[in-house]
mmCIF file of C-alpha atoms and ligand atoms in Angstrom:
data_model
loop_
_atom_site.group_PDB
_atom_site.id
_atom_site.type_symbol
_atom_site.label_atom_id
_atom_site.label_comp_id
_atom_site.label_asym_id
_atom_site.label_seq_id
_atom_site.Cartn_x
_atom_site.Cartn_y
_atom_site.Cartn_z
ATOM 1 C CA MET A 19 -11.841 9.457 31.252
ATOM 2 C CA LYS A 20 -14.405 8.981 28.493
ATOM 3 C CA GLU A 21 -14.951 5.843 26.398
ATOM 4 C CA VAL A 22 -14.129 5.995 22.670
ATOM 5 C CA LYS A 23 -15.811 4.067 19.896
ATOM 6 C CA ILE A 24 -15.782 3.735 16.132
ATOM 7 C CA ILE A 25 -19.019 5.175 14.737
ATOM 8 C CA GLY A 26 -18.270 4.914 11.018
ATOM 9 C CA ILE A 27 -15.942 3.018 8.708
ATOM 10 C CA GLY A 28 -15.256 3.161 4.968
ATOM 11 C CA SER A 29 -12.774 2.203 2.286
ATOM 12 C CA GLY A 30 -11.438 3.837 -0.876
ATOM 13 C CA ILE A 31 -10.005 1.403 -3.365
ATOM 14 C CA PRO A 32 -8.830 1.990 -6.944
ATOM 15 C CA ASP A 33 -10.950 0.265 -9.618
ATOM 16 C CA ASN A 34 -7.954 -1.025 -11.522
ATOM 17 C CA ILE A 35 -7.134 -4.688 -10.799
ATOM 18 C CA MET A 36 -3.659 -6.148 -11.411
ATOM 19 C CA THR A 37 -3.648 -9.959 -11.333
ATOM 20 C CA ASN A 38 -0.690 -12.244 -10.715
ATOM 21 C CA ASP A 39 -0.727 -13.075 -14.429
ATOM 22 C CA ASP A 40 -0.497 -9.350 -15.253
ATOM 23 C CA LEU A 41 2.573 -9.169 -12.982
ATOM 24 C CA SER A 42 4.212 -12.131 -14.676
ATOM 25 C CA LYS A 43 4.393 -9.945 -17.813
ATOM 26 C CA ILE A 44 6.442 -7.336 -15.901
ATOM 27 C CA VAL A 45 8.814 -9.504 -13.802
ATOM 28 C CA ASP A 46 9.931 -13.155 -13.779
ATOM 29 C CA THR A 47 7.165 -14.573 -11.558
ATOM 30 C CA SER A 48 4.050 -16.731 -11.758
ATOM 31 C CA ASP A 49 0.562 -16.988 -10.296
ATOM 32 C CA GLU A 50 1.626 -20.302 -8.757
ATOM 33 C CA TRP A 51 4.609 -18.774 -6.863
ATOM 34 C CA ILE A 52 2.713 -15.742 -5.611
ATOM 35 C CA THR A 53 -0.347 -17.760 -4.562
ATOM 36 C CA THR A 54 1.532 -20.476 -2.695
ATOM 37 C CA ARG A 55 4.065 -18.143 -0.990
ATOM 38 C CA THR A 56 1.697 -15.316 -0.095
ATOM 39 C CA GLY A 57 -1.978 -16.129 -0.773
ATOM 40 C CA ILE A 58 -2.284 -13.010 -2.951
ATOM 41 C CA LYS A 59 -4.218 -13.393 -6.237
ATOM 42 C CA GLU A 60 -4.664 -9.769 -7.247
ATOM 43 C CA ARG A 61 -4.184 -6.214 -5.997
ATOM 44 C CA ARG A 62 -5.584 -2.773 -6.862
ATOM 45 C CA ILE A 63 -3.159 -0.369 -8.511
ATOM 46 C CA SER A 64 -3.945 3.332 -8.835
ATOM 47 C CA LYS A 65 -4.174 4.792 -12.318
ATOM 48 C CA GLY A 66 -3.334 8.288 -11.110
ATOM 49 C CA GLU A 67 -5.369 8.661 -7.915
ATOM 50 C CA ASN A 68 -3.089 9.815 -5.120
ATOM 51 C CA THR A 69 -3.084 8.790 -1.454
ATOM 52 C CA SER A 70 -5.332 11.684 -0.416
ATOM 53 C CA ASP A 71 -7.850 10.835 -3.191
ATOM 54 C CA LEU A 72 -8.282 7.277 -1.924
ATOM 55 C CA ALA A 73 -8.353 8.524 1.672
ATOM 56 C CA ALA A 74 -11.052 11.109 0.877
ATOM 57 C CA LYS A 75 -13.176 8.385 -0.773
ATOM 58 C CA ALA A 76 -12.888 6.233 2.357
ATOM 59 C CA VAL A 77 -13.651 9.169 4.638
ATOM 60 C CA MET A 78 -16.828 10.169 2.763
ATOM 61 C CA LYS A 79 -18.222 6.660 3.315
ATOM 62 C CA ALA A 80 -17.240 6.661 7.007
ATOM 63 C CA LEU A 81 -18.832 10.104 7.518
ATOM 64 C CA LYS A 82 -22.030 8.989 5.799
ATOM 65 C CA MET A 83 -22.265 5.835 7.892
ATOM 66 C CA SER A 84 -21.822 7.803 11.109
ATOM 67 C CA ASP A 85 -24.090 10.649 10.024
ATOM 68 C CA THR A 86 -21.251 13.088 10.698
ATOM 69 C CA LYS A 87 -20.765 16.399 8.888
ATOM 70 C CA PRO A 88 -17.182 17.201 7.797
ATOM 71 C CA GLU A 89 -17.245 20.378 9.956
ATOM 72 C CA GLU A 90 -17.800 18.244 13.074
ATOM 73 C CA ILE A 91 -14.368 16.652 12.722
ATOM 74 C CA ASP A 92 -11.870 18.065 15.243
ATOM 75 C CA MET A 93 -8.789 16.201 14.053
ATOM 76 C CA ILE A 94 -7.555 14.150 11.085
ATOM 77 C CA ILE A 95 -4.761 11.654 11.764
ATOM 78 C CA LEU A 96 -3.529 9.908 8.635
ATOM 79 C CA SER A 97 -1.023 7.078 8.618
ATOM 80 C CA THR A 98 0.890 6.468 5.405
ATOM 81 C CA SER A 99 4.248 5.445 3.999
ATOM 82 C CA SER A 100 3.342 6.878 0.607
ATOM 83 C CA PRO A 101 2.204 10.469 1.220
ATOM 84 C CA ASP A 102 1.110 12.832 -1.571
ATOM 85 C CA ALA A 103 4.067 15.068 -0.622
ATOM 86 C CA LEU A 104 6.749 15.245 2.042
ATOM 87 C CA SER A 105 5.050 18.448 3.144
ATOM 88 C CA PRO A 106 2.310 19.390 3.805
ATOM 89 C CA SER A 107 0.754 16.327 5.394
ATOM 90 C CA THR A 108 -1.576 14.159 3.323
ATOM 91 C CA ALA A 109 -4.133 14.790 6.101
ATOM 92 C CA CYS A 110 -4.194 18.453 4.991
ATOM 93 C CA PHE A 111 -4.992 17.444 1.394
ATOM 94 C CA VAL A 112 -7.791 15.216 2.729
ATOM 95 C CA GLN A 113 -9.136 18.059 4.858
ATOM 96 C CA ASP A 114 -9.428 20.246 1.783
ATOM 97 C CA LYS A 115 -11.062 17.490 -0.296
ATOM 98 C CA ILE A 116 -13.746 16.720 2.293
ATOM 99 C CA GLY A 117 -14.281 20.217 3.745
ATOM 100 C CA ALA A 118 -13.377 19.385 7.346
ATOM 101 C CA VAL A 119 -12.597 23.035 7.994
ATOM 102 C CA ASN A 120 -12.415 22.751 11.796
ATOM 103 C CA ALA A 121 -9.910 19.898 11.931
ATOM 104 C CA SER A 122 -6.276 19.894 12.998
ATOM 105 C CA CYS A 123 -4.405 17.692 10.535
ATOM 106 C CA PHE A 124 -1.250 15.630 10.650
ATOM 107 C CA ASP A 125 0.296 12.413 9.317
ATOM 108 C CA ILE A 126 2.019 9.704 11.280
ATOM 109 C CA SER A 127 4.603 7.205 10.084
ATOM 110 C CA ALA A 128 4.338 3.744 11.593
ATOM 111 C CA ALA A 129 4.216 1.715 8.364
ATOM 112 C CA CYS A 130 1.773 -1.216 8.366
ATOM 113 C CA SER A 131 1.141 -0.750 12.108
ATOM 114 C CA GLY A 132 0.016 2.819 11.491
ATOM 115 C CA PHE A 133 -3.771 2.526 11.611
ATOM 116 C CA VAL A 134 -3.800 1.184 15.173
ATOM 117 C CA TYR A 135 -1.074 3.675 16.169
ATOM 118 C CA ALA A 136 -3.341 6.450 14.833
ATOM 119 C CA LEU A 137 -6.310 4.925 16.647
ATOM 120 C CA ARG A 138 -4.340 5.113 19.887
ATOM 121 C CA ILE A 139 -3.509 8.780 19.351
ATOM 122 C CA GLY A 140 -7.059 9.674 18.328
ATOM 123 C CA ALA A 141 -8.529 7.798 21.286
ATOM 124 C CA GLN A 142 -6.335 9.782 23.692
ATOM 125 C CA PHE A 143 -7.599 13.119 22.358
ATOM 126 C CA ILE A 144 -11.189 11.979 22.833
ATOM 127 C CA LYS A 145 -10.619 10.388 26.255
ATOM 128 C CA THR A 146 -9.183 13.614 27.609
ATOM 129 C CA GLY A 147 -12.099 15.613 26.203
ATOM 130 C CA GLU A 148 -9.906 17.682 23.849
ATOM 131 C CA CYS A 149 -11.719 16.370 20.770
ATOM 132 C CA LYS A 150 -15.241 15.096 20.178
ATOM 133 C CA LYS A 151 -14.769 13.486 16.757
ATOM 134 C CA VAL A 152 -11.527 12.333 15.156
ATOM 135 C CA LEU A 153 -10.898 10.840 11.730
ATOM 136 C CA VAL A 154 -8.337 8.050 11.710
ATOM 137 C CA ILE A 155 -7.092 7.029 8.270
ATOM 138 C CA GLY A 156 -4.719 4.443 6.808
ATOM 139 C CA ALA A 157 -4.005 5.269 3.162
ATOM 140 C CA GLU A 158 -1.419 4.158 0.638
ATOM 141 C CA VAL A 159 -0.481 4.419 -2.997
ATOM 142 C CA LEU A 160 2.463 2.077 -2.574
ATOM 143 C CA SER A 161 2.708 1.574 -6.332
ATOM 144 C CA LYS A 162 4.507 4.932 -6.565
ATOM 145 C CA ILE A 163 7.399 3.780 -4.341
ATOM 146 C CA THR A 164 7.440 0.106 -5.368
ATOM 147 C CA ASP A 165 10.530 -1.131 -7.193
ATOM 148 C CA TRP A 166 8.774 -2.632 -10.225
ATOM 149 C CA THR A 167 11.969 -4.470 -11.219
ATOM 150 C CA ASP A 168 12.224 -6.369 -7.899
ATOM 151 C CA ARG A 169 10.035 -9.481 -8.047
ATOM 152 C CA SER A 170 10.589 -10.243 -4.370
ATOM 153 C CA THR A 171 8.675 -7.105 -3.317
ATOM 154 C CA CYS A 172 6.572 -5.785 -6.216
ATOM 155 C CA VAL A 173 4.217 -8.788 -6.131
ATOM 156 C CA LEU A 174 3.273 -8.144 -2.509
ATOM 157 C CA PHE A 175 1.835 -4.658 -2.324
ATOM 158 C CA GLY A 176 -1.318 -2.839 -3.412
ATOM 159 C CA ASP A 177 -3.021 0.552 -3.171
ATOM 160 C CA GLY A 178 -6.035 1.496 -1.047
ATOM 161 C CA ALA A 179 -7.354 3.427 1.932
ATOM 162 C CA GLY A 180 -9.582 2.923 4.934
ATOM 163 C CA ALA A 181 -10.998 5.441 7.401
ATOM 164 C CA ALA A 182 -12.795 5.375 10.739
ATOM 165 C CA VAL A 183 -14.694 8.083 12.617
ATOM 166 C CA LEU A 184 -13.952 7.984 16.353
ATOM 167 C CA ALA A 185 -16.295 9.587 18.859
ATOM 168 C CA GLU A 186 -16.784 9.787 22.600
ATOM 169 C CA SER A 187 -19.249 7.260 23.928
ATOM 170 C CA ASP A 188 -21.014 5.867 26.995
ATOM 171 C CA GLU A 189 -20.469 2.357 25.667
ATOM 172 C CA LYS A 190 -17.146 0.550 25.412
ATOM 173 C CA GLY A 191 -15.437 0.820 22.057
ATOM 174 C CA VAL A 192 -11.693 0.893 21.524
ATOM 175 C CA SER A 193 -9.574 -0.312 24.451
ATOM 176 C CA SER A 194 -6.471 -2.327 25.423
ATOM 177 C CA ILE A 195 -4.449 -0.506 22.760
ATOM 178 C CA PHE A 196 -0.783 -1.419 22.591
ATOM 179 C CA THR A 197 1.918 -0.146 20.262
ATOM 180 C CA GLY A 198 5.603 -0.965 20.124
ATOM 181 C CA ALA A 199 8.756 -0.628 18.047
ATOM 182 C CA GLN A 200 12.200 -2.137 17.537
ATOM 183 C CA GLY A 201 14.182 0.601 15.808
ATOM 184 C CA ASN A 202 17.301 -1.554 15.741
ATOM 185 C CA LYS A 203 15.560 -3.559 12.961
ATOM 186 C CA ALA A 204 14.958 -0.490 10.768
ATOM 187 C CA GLY A 205 17.204 -1.779 7.976
ATOM 188 C CA TYR A 206 15.116 -4.870 7.230
ATOM 189 C CA LEU A 207 12.139 -3.100 5.675
ATOM 190 C CA GLY A 208 11.575 0.405 4.458
ATOM 191 C CA ILE A 209 11.616 2.982 1.775
ATOM 192 C CA THR A 210 15.097 4.258 1.017
ATOM 193 C CA CYS A 211 16.117 7.152 3.240
ATOM 194 C CA VAL A 212 15.457 10.446 1.511
ATOM 195 C CA PRO A 213 18.870 11.247 0.040
ATOM 196 C CA VAL A 214 20.867 14.334 0.867
ATOM 197 C CA LYS A 215 21.033 16.351 -2.347
ATOM 198 C CA ASN A 216 23.177 19.456 -2.418
ATOM 199 C CA PRO A 217 26.160 20.731 -4.423
ATOM 200 C CA LEU A 218 28.534 18.835 -2.082
ATOM 201 C CA VAL A 219 27.033 15.403 -2.910
ATOM 202 C CA LYS A 220 27.918 13.687 -6.205
ATOM 203 C CA PRO A 221 24.845 12.709 -8.322
ATOM 204 C CA GLU A 222 25.961 9.025 -8.380
ATOM 205 C CA GLU A 223 25.763 8.962 -4.550
ATOM 206 C CA ILE A 224 22.060 9.802 -4.619
ATOM 207 C CA GLU A 225 19.744 6.792 -4.475
ATOM 208 C CA ASN A 226 16.241 6.631 -5.914
ATOM 209 C CA ILE A 227 13.424 6.421 -3.406
ATOM 210 C CA LYS A 228 12.084 2.867 -3.412
ATOM 211 C CA LEU A 229 10.850 0.101 -1.161
ATOM 212 C CA HIS A 230 13.208 -2.657 0.019
ATOM 213 C CA MET A 231 12.650 -5.648 2.291
ATOM 214 C CA ASP A 232 14.401 -8.636 3.809
ATOM 215 C CA GLY A 233 11.334 -10.877 3.580
ATOM 216 C CA LYS A 234 12.624 -13.653 5.817
ATOM 217 C CA GLU A 235 13.517 -11.340 8.721
ATOM 218 C CA VAL A 236 10.139 -9.601 8.475
ATOM 219 C CA PHE A 237 8.361 -12.963 8.330
ATOM 220 C CA ARG A 238 10.160 -14.127 11.496
ATOM 221 C CA PHE A 239 9.300 -10.943 13.394
ATOM 222 C CA ALA A 240 5.688 -10.900 12.179
ATOM 223 C CA SER A 241 4.985 -14.520 13.073
ATOM 224 C CA SER A 242 6.012 -14.088 16.706
ATOM 225 C CA ILE A 243 4.750 -10.546 17.357
ATOM 226 C CA VAL A 244 1.207 -11.281 16.115
ATOM 227 C CA ILE A 245 0.813 -13.988 18.756
ATOM 228 C CA GLU A 246 2.481 -11.903 21.496
ATOM 229 C CA ALA A 247 0.311 -8.869 20.723
ATOM 230 C CA ILE A 248 -2.962 -10.834 20.683
ATOM 231 C CA ASP A 249 -2.029 -12.432 24.024
ATOM 232 C CA LYS A 250 -1.370 -8.973 25.454
ATOM 233 C CA VAL A 251 -4.798 -7.665 24.403
ATOM 234 C CA LEU A 252 -6.557 -10.756 25.781
ATOM 235 C CA LYS A 253 -4.721 -10.540 29.122
ATOM 236 C CA ASP A 254 -5.324 -6.807 29.473
ATOM 237 C CA SER A 255 -9.030 -7.100 28.699
ATOM 238 C CA GLY A 256 -9.578 -10.258 30.765
ATOM 239 C CA LEU A 257 -10.981 -12.061 27.714
ATOM 240 C CA THR A 258 -10.209 -15.365 26.001
ATOM 241 C CA MET A 259 -10.144 -16.195 22.304
ATOM 242 C CA ASP A 260 -13.686 -17.602 22.698
ATOM 243 C CA ASP A 261 -14.959 -14.090 23.515
ATOM 244 C CA ILE A 262 -13.544 -12.691 20.263
ATOM 245 C CA LYS A 263 -15.753 -12.759 17.159
ATOM 246 C CA TYR A 264 -12.956 -11.922 14.716
ATOM 247 C CA VAL A 265 -9.255 -11.151 14.699
ATOM 248 C CA ILE A 266 -8.416 -8.695 11.931
ATOM 249 C CA PRO A 267 -4.699 -9.052 11.249
ATOM 250 C CA HIS A 268 -2.583 -6.896 8.973
ATOM 251 C CA GLN A 269 -2.905 -8.492 5.539
ATOM 252 C CA ALA A 270 0.688 -9.241 4.511
ATOM 253 C CA ASN A 271 0.985 -12.971 3.900
ATOM 254 C CA VAL A 272 -1.549 -15.747 4.463
ATOM 255 C CA ARG A 273 1.245 -17.951 5.851
ATOM 256 C CA ILE A 274 1.836 -15.510 8.733
ATOM 257 C CA ILE A 275 -1.897 -15.584 9.536
ATOM 258 C CA GLU A 276 -2.107 -19.383 9.269
ATOM 259 C CA TYR A 277 0.844 -19.720 11.650
ATOM 260 C CA ALA A 278 -0.923 -17.542 14.255
ATOM 261 C CA VAL A 279 -4.185 -19.489 13.822
ATOM 262 C CA LYS A 280 -2.326 -22.739 14.463
ATOM 263 C CA LYS A 281 -0.311 -21.478 17.450
ATOM 264 C CA LEU A 282 -3.365 -19.890 19.101
ATOM 265 C CA LYS A 283 -5.522 -22.930 18.277
ATOM 266 C CA ALA A 284 -8.128 -20.554 16.854
ATOM 267 C CA PRO A 285 -11.102 -21.955 14.943
ATOM 268 C CA GLU A 286 -11.198 -21.771 11.147
ATOM 269 C CA GLY A 287 -12.532 -18.402 9.978
ATOM 270 C CA LYS A 288 -11.837 -16.426 13.166
ATOM 271 C CA PHE A 289 -8.997 -14.548 11.452
ATOM 272 C CA TYR A 290 -10.379 -12.393 8.644
ATOM 273 C CA ILE A 291 -8.449 -12.667 5.383
ATOM 274 C CA ASN A 292 -8.910 -10.559 2.242
ATOM 275 C CA LEU A 293 -5.296 -10.206 1.086
ATOM 276 C CA ASP A 294 -6.100 -12.439 -1.899
ATOM 277 C CA LYS A 295 -7.970 -9.448 -3.404
ATOM 278 C CA TYR A 296 -5.881 -6.473 -2.293
ATOM 279 C CA GLY A 297 -2.343 -7.667 -1.471
ATOM 280 C CA ASN A 298 -0.557 -5.811 1.294
ATOM 281 C CA THR A 299 -1.934 -2.255 1.512
ATOM 282 C CA SER A 300 0.200 -1.420 4.572
ATOM 283 C CA ALA A 301 -1.537 1.076 6.909
ATOM 284 C CA ALA A 302 -4.777 0.659 4.950
ATOM 285 C CA SER A 303 -5.142 -3.102 5.260
ATOM 286 C CA ILE A 304 -6.944 -3.238 8.619
ATOM 287 C CA PRO A 305 -9.500 -0.456 7.974
ATOM 288 C CA ILE A 306 -10.172 -1.840 4.475
ATOM 289 C CA ALA A 307 -10.875 -5.249 6.048
ATOM 290 C CA LEU A 308 -13.093 -3.700 8.741
ATOM 291 C CA ALA A 309 -15.077 -1.750 6.148
ATOM 292 C CA GLU A 310 -15.521 -4.860 4.018
ATOM 293 C CA MET A 311 -16.672 -6.938 6.998
ATOM 294 C CA ASN A 312 -19.146 -4.224 7.931
ATOM 295 C CA GLU A 313 -20.482 -4.044 4.361
ATOM 296 C CA LYS A 314 -20.919 -7.814 4.300
ATOM 297 C CA GLY A 315 -22.835 -7.685 7.603
ATOM 298 C CA LEU A 316 -20.287 -9.926 9.320
ATOM 299 C CA ILE A 317 -19.969 -7.761 12.442
ATOM 300 C CA LYS A 318 -22.904 -7.043 14.717
ATOM 301 C CA LYS A 319 -23.458 -4.740 17.681
ATOM 302 C CA GLY A 320 -21.622 -6.045 20.729
ATOM 303 C CA ASP A 321 -19.086 -8.141 18.786
ATOM 304 C CA LYS A 322 -15.551 -8.044 20.120
ATOM 305 C CA LEU A 323 -12.732 -7.780 17.595
ATOM 306 C CA ILE A 324 -8.957 -7.746 17.893
ATOM 307 C CA LEU A 325 -6.939 -5.659 15.441
ATOM 308 C CA VAL A 326 -3.262 -6.618 15.158
ATOM 309 C CA ALA A 327 -0.547 -5.214 12.906
ATOM 310 C CA PHE A 328 3.198 -5.296 12.283
ATOM 311 C CA GLY A 329 5.546 -3.619 9.873
ATOM 312 C CA ALA A 330 8.594 -1.521 9.136
ATOM 313 C CA GLY A 331 10.475 -0.073 12.075
ATOM 314 C CA PHE A 332 9.975 -2.779 13.132
ATOM 315 C CA THR A 333 6.681 -1.635 14.628
ATOM 316 C CA TRP A 334 3.638 -3.468 15.928
ATOM 317 C CA SER A 335 0.228 -2.551 17.294
ATOM 318 C CA ALA A 336 -2.925 -4.230 18.579
ATOM 319 C CA CYS A 337 -6.217 -3.368 20.283
ATOM 320 C CA LEU A 338 -9.652 -4.563 21.251
ATOM 321 C CA VAL A 339 -12.656 -3.096 19.434
ATOM 322 C CA GLU A 340 -16.192 -3.564 20.731
ATOM 323 C CA TRP A 341 -18.498 -2.939 17.794
ATOM 324 C CA ASN A 342 -21.165 -0.675 19.230
ATOM 325 C CA ILE A 343 -22.732 1.003 16.229
HETATM 326 O O1 UT7 B 8 3.711 -5.355 5.647
HETATM 327 C C1 UT7 B 8 5.069 -5.551 5.753
HETATM 328 C C2 UT7 B 8 5.296 -6.878 6.235
HETATM 329 N N1 UT7 B 8 5.849 -7.702 5.185
HETATM 330 C C3 UT7 B 8 5.743 -9.006 5.306
HETATM 331 O O2 UT7 B 8 5.104 -9.472 6.216
HETATM 332 C C4 UT7 B 8 6.484 -9.898 4.359
HETATM 333 C C5 UT7 B 8 7.055 -11.059 5.114
HETATM 334 N N2 UT7 B 8 7.785 -11.968 4.250
HETATM 335 C C6 UT7 B 8 7.164 -12.741 3.336
HETATM 336 O O3 UT7 B 8 5.958 -12.669 3.185
HETATM 337 C C7 UT7 B 8 7.996 -13.741 2.566
HETATM 338 O O4 UT7 B 8 9.294 -13.787 3.081
HETATM 339 C C8 UT7 B 8 8.042 -13.454 1.038
HETATM 340 C C9 UT7 B 8 6.689 -13.695 0.414
HETATM 341 C C10 UT7 B 8 8.467 -12.017 0.794
HETATM 342 C C11 UT7 B 8 9.043 -14.380 0.362
HETATM 343 O O5 UT7 B 8 8.693 -15.731 0.614
HETATM 344 P P1 UT7 B 8 9.822 -16.799 0.985
HETATM 345 O O6 UT7 B 8 9.148 -18.094 1.128
HETATM 346 O O7 UT7 B 8 10.581 -16.247 2.172
HETATM 347 O O8 UT7 B 8 10.690 -16.822 -0.314
HETATM 348 P P2 UT7 B 8 12.247 -16.489 -0.498
HETATM 349 O O9 UT7 B 8 12.499 -15.034 -0.321
HETATM 350 O O10 UT7 B 8 13.027 -17.455 0.342
HETATM 351 O O11 UT7 B 8 12.485 -16.864 -1.995
HETATM 352 C C12 UT7 B 8 12.441 -18.222 -2.452
HETATM 353 C C13 UT7 B 8 12.785 -18.259 -3.913
HETATM 354 C C14 UT7 B 8 14.077 -17.524 -4.248
HETATM 355 O O12 UT7 B 8 14.711 -18.263 -5.290
HETATM 356 P P3 UT7 B 8 15.948 -19.239 -4.940
HETATM 357 O O13 UT7 B 8 16.986 -18.363 -4.301
HETATM 358 O O14 UT7 B 8 15.393 -20.262 -3.991
HETATM 359 O O15 UT7 B 8 16.320 -19.784 -6.276
HETATM 360 C C15 UT7 B 8 13.627 -16.212 -4.819
HETATM 361 O O16 UT7 B 8 14.531 -15.660 -5.743
HETATM 362 O O17 UT7 B 8 11.761 -17.602 -4.665
HETATM 363 C C16 UT7 B 8 12.359 -16.616 -5.525
HETATM 364 N N3 UT7 B 8 11.398 -15.529 -5.665
HETATM 365 C C17 UT7 B 8 10.434 -15.536 -6.600
HETATM 366 N N4 UT7 B 8 10.118 -16.419 -7.562
HETATM 367 C C18 UT7 B 8 9.055 -16.124 -8.327
HETATM 368 C C19 UT7 B 8 11.287 -14.403 -4.907
HETATM 369 N N5 UT7 B 8 10.256 -13.665 -5.350
HETATM 370 C C20 UT7 B 8 9.710 -14.346 -6.400
HETATM 371 C C21 UT7 B 8 8.614 -14.106 -7.243
HETATM 372 N N6 UT7 B 8 8.326 -15.036 -8.195
HETATM 373 N N7 UT7 B 8 7.839 -13.011 -7.125
#
């Protein structure tokens, strides 16, 4: 089996900023409530760019960083809860936008856990020798499925995309990847089931497609699974928290991250946080954070990172990344 590493990373973020004060003009909320309950100060909201547009932006940066031509890509795996269309996959739209003419393309649905789920799938194709280079993308325009009348959810989410180029390697890269799900908790967080619409169903029985969440249940699940998943990665890799340069958690709520920091007795600053600027961008939050850390020069060759995510399903995912670029 071959080793697999990330050789390029990039983000695609809309320019348009929506602050907490902007939101307080739309729903009954305040900067004070949003900041103290979530840590979010602002988020990016698309002014017409679709999920594949943001994804393509992220991909172009990741390709440039890794000195990879679009034609070298064997597969595009895109995780999203807000695709351009139900069919074809958003990965196909990205393929066309970037000219990755030799790639197989498909989307996966694992909500906020999706980037690491996609990483696991991509890594398998490289390990077995079936692919040489795989694009793994987390991309969302959640603003198109947000219920902008529901203050308990619309203040949380934002739009954005992140992409990584995976390649086979002699050095260690991505390992100890775990993914899991609890489908019996599906009702606590999601985007309304796509309604059945045919002449036998009355129009009033058809719901609009929008996001809904039982925040408290999700908070409870997230707080415990983050710690469990990090422990699993550490045990599997034979490492301790001292060996890890950064933990990059899914950016949902600063209180969930602070709880994990406290429980794991991690030093201040070990968990990377940027949700104050972007809100919760679901599948995109981890690759956006990774790209930002790379741009800021925070991660150096040989650094060990843990990625950990949780979300609708419920789903969760975590892995170790050795930064060998
Ligand atoms: O990526 C997917 C994963 N998602 C998550 O991880 C989200 C996890 N959950 C959370 O982050 C938190 O549960 C929330 C931020 C969603 C909510 O925080 P909370 O501390 O659980 O607040 P709450 O739902 O208990 O609401 C407290 C109060 C309520 O008023 P009453 O009933 O006490 O009078 C809400 O109506 O805050 C009210 N409220 C708001 N007030 C101002 C709810 N949303 C807002 C708002 N502005 N935006």
